[in-house]
Short mmCIF file of C-alpha atoms in Angstrom, two decimals:
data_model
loop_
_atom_site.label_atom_id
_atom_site.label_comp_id
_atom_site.label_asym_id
_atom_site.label_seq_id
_atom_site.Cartn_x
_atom_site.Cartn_y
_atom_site.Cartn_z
CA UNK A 1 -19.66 -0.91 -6.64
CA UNK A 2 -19.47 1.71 -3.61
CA UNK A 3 -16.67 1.86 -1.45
CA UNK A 4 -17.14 2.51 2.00
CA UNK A 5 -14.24 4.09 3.95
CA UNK A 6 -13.74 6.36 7.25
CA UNK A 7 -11.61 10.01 6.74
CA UNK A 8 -8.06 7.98 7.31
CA UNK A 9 -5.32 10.23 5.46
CA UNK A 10 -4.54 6.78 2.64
CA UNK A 11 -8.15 6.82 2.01
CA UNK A 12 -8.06 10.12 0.18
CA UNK A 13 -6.15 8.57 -2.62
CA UNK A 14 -8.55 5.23 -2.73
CA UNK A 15 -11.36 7.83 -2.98
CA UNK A 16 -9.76 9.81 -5.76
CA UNK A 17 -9.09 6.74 -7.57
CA UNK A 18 -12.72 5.31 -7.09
CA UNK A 19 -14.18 8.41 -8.93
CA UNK A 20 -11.65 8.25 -11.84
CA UNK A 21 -12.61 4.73 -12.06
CA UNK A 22 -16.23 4.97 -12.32
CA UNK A 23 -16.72 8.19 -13.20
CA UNK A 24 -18.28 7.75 -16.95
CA UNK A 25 -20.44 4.76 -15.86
CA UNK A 26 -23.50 4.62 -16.55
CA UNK A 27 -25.35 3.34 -13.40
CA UNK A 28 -26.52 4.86 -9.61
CA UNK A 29 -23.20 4.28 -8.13
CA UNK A 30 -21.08 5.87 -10.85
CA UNK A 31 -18.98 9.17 -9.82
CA UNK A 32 -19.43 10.75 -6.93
CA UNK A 33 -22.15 8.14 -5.49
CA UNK A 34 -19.38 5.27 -5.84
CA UNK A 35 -17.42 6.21 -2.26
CA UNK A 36 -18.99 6.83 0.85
CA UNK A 37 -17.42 7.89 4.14
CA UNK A 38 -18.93 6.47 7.05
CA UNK A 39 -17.30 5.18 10.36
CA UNK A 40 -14.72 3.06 10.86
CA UNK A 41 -16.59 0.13 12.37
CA UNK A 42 -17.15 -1.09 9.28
CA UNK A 43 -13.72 -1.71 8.48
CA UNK A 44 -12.75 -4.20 11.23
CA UNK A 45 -10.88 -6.19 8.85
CA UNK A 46 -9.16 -3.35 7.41
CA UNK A 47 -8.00 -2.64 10.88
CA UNK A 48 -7.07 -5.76 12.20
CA UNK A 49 -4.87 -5.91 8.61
CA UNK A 50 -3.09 -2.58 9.54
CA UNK A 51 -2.16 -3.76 13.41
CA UNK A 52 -0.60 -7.02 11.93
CA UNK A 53 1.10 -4.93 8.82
CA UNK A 54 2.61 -3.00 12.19
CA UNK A 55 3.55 -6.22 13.67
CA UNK A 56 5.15 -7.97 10.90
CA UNK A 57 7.27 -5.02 9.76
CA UNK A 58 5.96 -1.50 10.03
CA UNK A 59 7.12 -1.11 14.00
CA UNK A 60 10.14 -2.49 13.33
CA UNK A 61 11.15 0.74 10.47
CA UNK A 62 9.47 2.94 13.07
CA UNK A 63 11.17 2.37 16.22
CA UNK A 64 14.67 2.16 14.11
CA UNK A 65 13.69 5.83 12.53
CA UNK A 66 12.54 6.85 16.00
CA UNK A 67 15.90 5.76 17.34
CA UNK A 68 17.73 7.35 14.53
CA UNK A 69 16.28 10.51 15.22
CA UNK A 70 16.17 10.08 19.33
CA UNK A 71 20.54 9.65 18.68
CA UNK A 72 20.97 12.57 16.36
CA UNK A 73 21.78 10.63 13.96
CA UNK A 74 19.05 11.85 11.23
CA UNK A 75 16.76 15.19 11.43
CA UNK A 76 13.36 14.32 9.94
CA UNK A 77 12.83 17.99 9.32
CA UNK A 78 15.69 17.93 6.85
CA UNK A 79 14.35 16.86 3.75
CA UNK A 80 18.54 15.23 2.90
CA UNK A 81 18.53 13.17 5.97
CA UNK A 82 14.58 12.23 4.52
CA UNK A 83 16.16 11.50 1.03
CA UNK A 84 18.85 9.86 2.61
CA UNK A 85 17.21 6.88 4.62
CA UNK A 86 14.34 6.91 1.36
CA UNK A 87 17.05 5.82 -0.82
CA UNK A 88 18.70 3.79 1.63
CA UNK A 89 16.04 1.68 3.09
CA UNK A 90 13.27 1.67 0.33
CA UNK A 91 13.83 -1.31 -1.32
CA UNK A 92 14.17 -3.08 1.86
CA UNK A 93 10.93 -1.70 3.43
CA UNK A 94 9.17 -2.63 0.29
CA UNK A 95 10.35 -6.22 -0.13
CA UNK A 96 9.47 -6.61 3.61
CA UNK A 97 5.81 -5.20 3.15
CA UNK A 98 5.27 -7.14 -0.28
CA UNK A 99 5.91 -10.16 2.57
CA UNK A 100 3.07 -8.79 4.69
CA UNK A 101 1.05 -8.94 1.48
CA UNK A 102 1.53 -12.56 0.66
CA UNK A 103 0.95 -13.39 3.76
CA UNK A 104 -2.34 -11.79 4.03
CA UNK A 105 -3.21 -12.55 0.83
CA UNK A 106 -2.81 -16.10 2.09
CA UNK A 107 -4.50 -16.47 5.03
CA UNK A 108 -7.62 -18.18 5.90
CA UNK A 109 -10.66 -15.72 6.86
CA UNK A 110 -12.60 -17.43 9.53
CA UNK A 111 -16.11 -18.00 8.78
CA UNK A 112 -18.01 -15.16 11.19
CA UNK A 113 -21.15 -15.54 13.09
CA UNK A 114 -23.72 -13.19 11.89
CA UNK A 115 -22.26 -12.02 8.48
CA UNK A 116 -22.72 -13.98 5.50
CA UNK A 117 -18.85 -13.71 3.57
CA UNK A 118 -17.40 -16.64 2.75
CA UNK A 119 -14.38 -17.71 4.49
CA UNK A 120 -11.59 -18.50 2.79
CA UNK A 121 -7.89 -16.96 1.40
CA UNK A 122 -8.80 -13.60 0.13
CA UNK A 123 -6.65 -14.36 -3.11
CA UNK A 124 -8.75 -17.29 -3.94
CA UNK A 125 -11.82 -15.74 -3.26
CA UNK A 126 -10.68 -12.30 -5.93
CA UNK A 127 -9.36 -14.75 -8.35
CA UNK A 128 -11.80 -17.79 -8.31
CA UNK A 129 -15.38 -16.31 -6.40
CA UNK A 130 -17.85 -18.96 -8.61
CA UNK A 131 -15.93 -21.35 -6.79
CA UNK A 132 -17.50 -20.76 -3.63
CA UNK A 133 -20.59 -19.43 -5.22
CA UNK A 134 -19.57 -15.68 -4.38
CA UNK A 135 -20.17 -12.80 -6.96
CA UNK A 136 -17.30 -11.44 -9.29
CA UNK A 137 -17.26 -7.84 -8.68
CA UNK A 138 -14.75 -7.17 -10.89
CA UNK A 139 -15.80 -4.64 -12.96
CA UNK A 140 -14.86 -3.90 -17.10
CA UNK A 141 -12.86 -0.66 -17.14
CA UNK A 142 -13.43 1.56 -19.80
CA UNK A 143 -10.30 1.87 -21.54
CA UNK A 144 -6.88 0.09 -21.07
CA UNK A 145 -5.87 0.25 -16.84
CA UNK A 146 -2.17 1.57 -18.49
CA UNK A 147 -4.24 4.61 -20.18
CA UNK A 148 -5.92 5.21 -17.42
CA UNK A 149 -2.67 5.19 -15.07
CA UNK A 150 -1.33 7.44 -17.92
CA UNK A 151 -3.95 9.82 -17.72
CA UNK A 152 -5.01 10.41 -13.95
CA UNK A 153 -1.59 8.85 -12.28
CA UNK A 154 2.05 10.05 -11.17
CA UNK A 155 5.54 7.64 -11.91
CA UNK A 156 7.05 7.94 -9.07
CA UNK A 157 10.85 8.13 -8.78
CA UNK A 158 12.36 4.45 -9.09
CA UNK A 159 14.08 4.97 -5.49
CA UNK A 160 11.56 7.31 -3.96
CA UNK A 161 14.23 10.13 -4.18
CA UNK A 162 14.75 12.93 -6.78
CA UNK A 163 16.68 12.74 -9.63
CA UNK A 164 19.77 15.34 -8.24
CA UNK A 165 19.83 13.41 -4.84
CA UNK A 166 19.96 9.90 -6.54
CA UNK A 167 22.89 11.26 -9.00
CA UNK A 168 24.60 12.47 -6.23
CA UNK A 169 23.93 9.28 -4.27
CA UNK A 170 25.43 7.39 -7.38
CA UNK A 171 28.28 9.52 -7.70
CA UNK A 172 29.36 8.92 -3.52
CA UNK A 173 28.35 5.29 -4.45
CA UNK A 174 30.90 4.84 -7.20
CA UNK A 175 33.97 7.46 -5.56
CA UNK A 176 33.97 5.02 -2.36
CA UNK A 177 33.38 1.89 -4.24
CA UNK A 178 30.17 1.10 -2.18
CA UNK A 179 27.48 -1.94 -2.96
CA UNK A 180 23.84 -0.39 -3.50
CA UNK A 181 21.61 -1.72 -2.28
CA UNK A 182 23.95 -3.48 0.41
CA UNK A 183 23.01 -7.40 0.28
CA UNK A 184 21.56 -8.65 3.98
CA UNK A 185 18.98 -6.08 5.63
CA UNK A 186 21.85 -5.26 8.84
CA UNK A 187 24.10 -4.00 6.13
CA UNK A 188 21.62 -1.08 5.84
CA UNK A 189 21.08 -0.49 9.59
#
């Protein structure tokens, strides 16, 4: 399987991961052949999913960081005040985009003109594509997907933050007897 993708910055990573992947298999697309960039106009769908990520809950974050910032009240040069709203507002920004991905995930894709895809909820279609006489693309990995993880991937922190911040963090947390994460999202704002 090739991916096709234009030079956006989160692409780099999908490319990286695309040649760990299929880097040892044994066909014309394997390695470097299995991503391509190209132009964006082949990723219309793509697109139209990152305008109504932005809708749902990405401008929301960025106009209250924006604000933030426009106030004084956080310098987004200063890598605290970065570490700061990161372990403040993670878990919240995640639960709100895991949202965005059900939703998608959910939807109905319209049947379109002059391409042949079948339209139907994307998680239907990955999980169950004989059922509308698609192809399963899914492909066998060579090894375990936790090995592989293990071998070319990062953890990243729990909270996003490093480990002196978040034991500082803690330690404020306990001294003034504060709730983390605070319960309803306005307790963070």
């Amino acid at each position: 399987m090739i991916i096709y993708a234009d030079r956006g910055t989160e692409n780099s990573v999908t490319r990286d991961i695309q040649y760990a992947l299929r880097w040892n298999h044994a066909d014309p697309f394997q390695e470097i052949s299995s991503f391509i960039y190209g132009s964006s106009n082949r990723n219309t769908r793509i697109e139209r999913f990152w305008r109504n990520m932005r809708d749902m809950a990405g401008n929301t974050w960025i106009n209250h960081f924006e604000d933030m910032a426009d106030y004084g009240i956080i310098d987004i040069s200063d890598i605290v005040h970065i570490e700061c709203i990161t372990y403040c507002f993670l878990q919240l920004i995640d639960s709100e985009l895991d949202g965005v991905a059900r939703h998608w995930n959910e939807h109905r894709i319209r049947k379109c003109k002059n391409v042949d895809l079948p339209a139907r909820k994307p998680d239907v279609l990955y999980f169950q594509p004989e059922t509308f006489l698609a192809r399963n693309y899914k492909m066998p990995l060579n090894g375990s997907l936790v090995a592989i993880e293990r071998q070319y991937g990062q953890n990243p922190p729990v909270r996003g933050v490093s480990i002196e911040f978040e034991e500082l963090a803690g330690h404020l947390i306990r001294q003034n007897n504060l709730a983390y994460p605070p319960p309803p999202r306005d307790d963070a704002i």
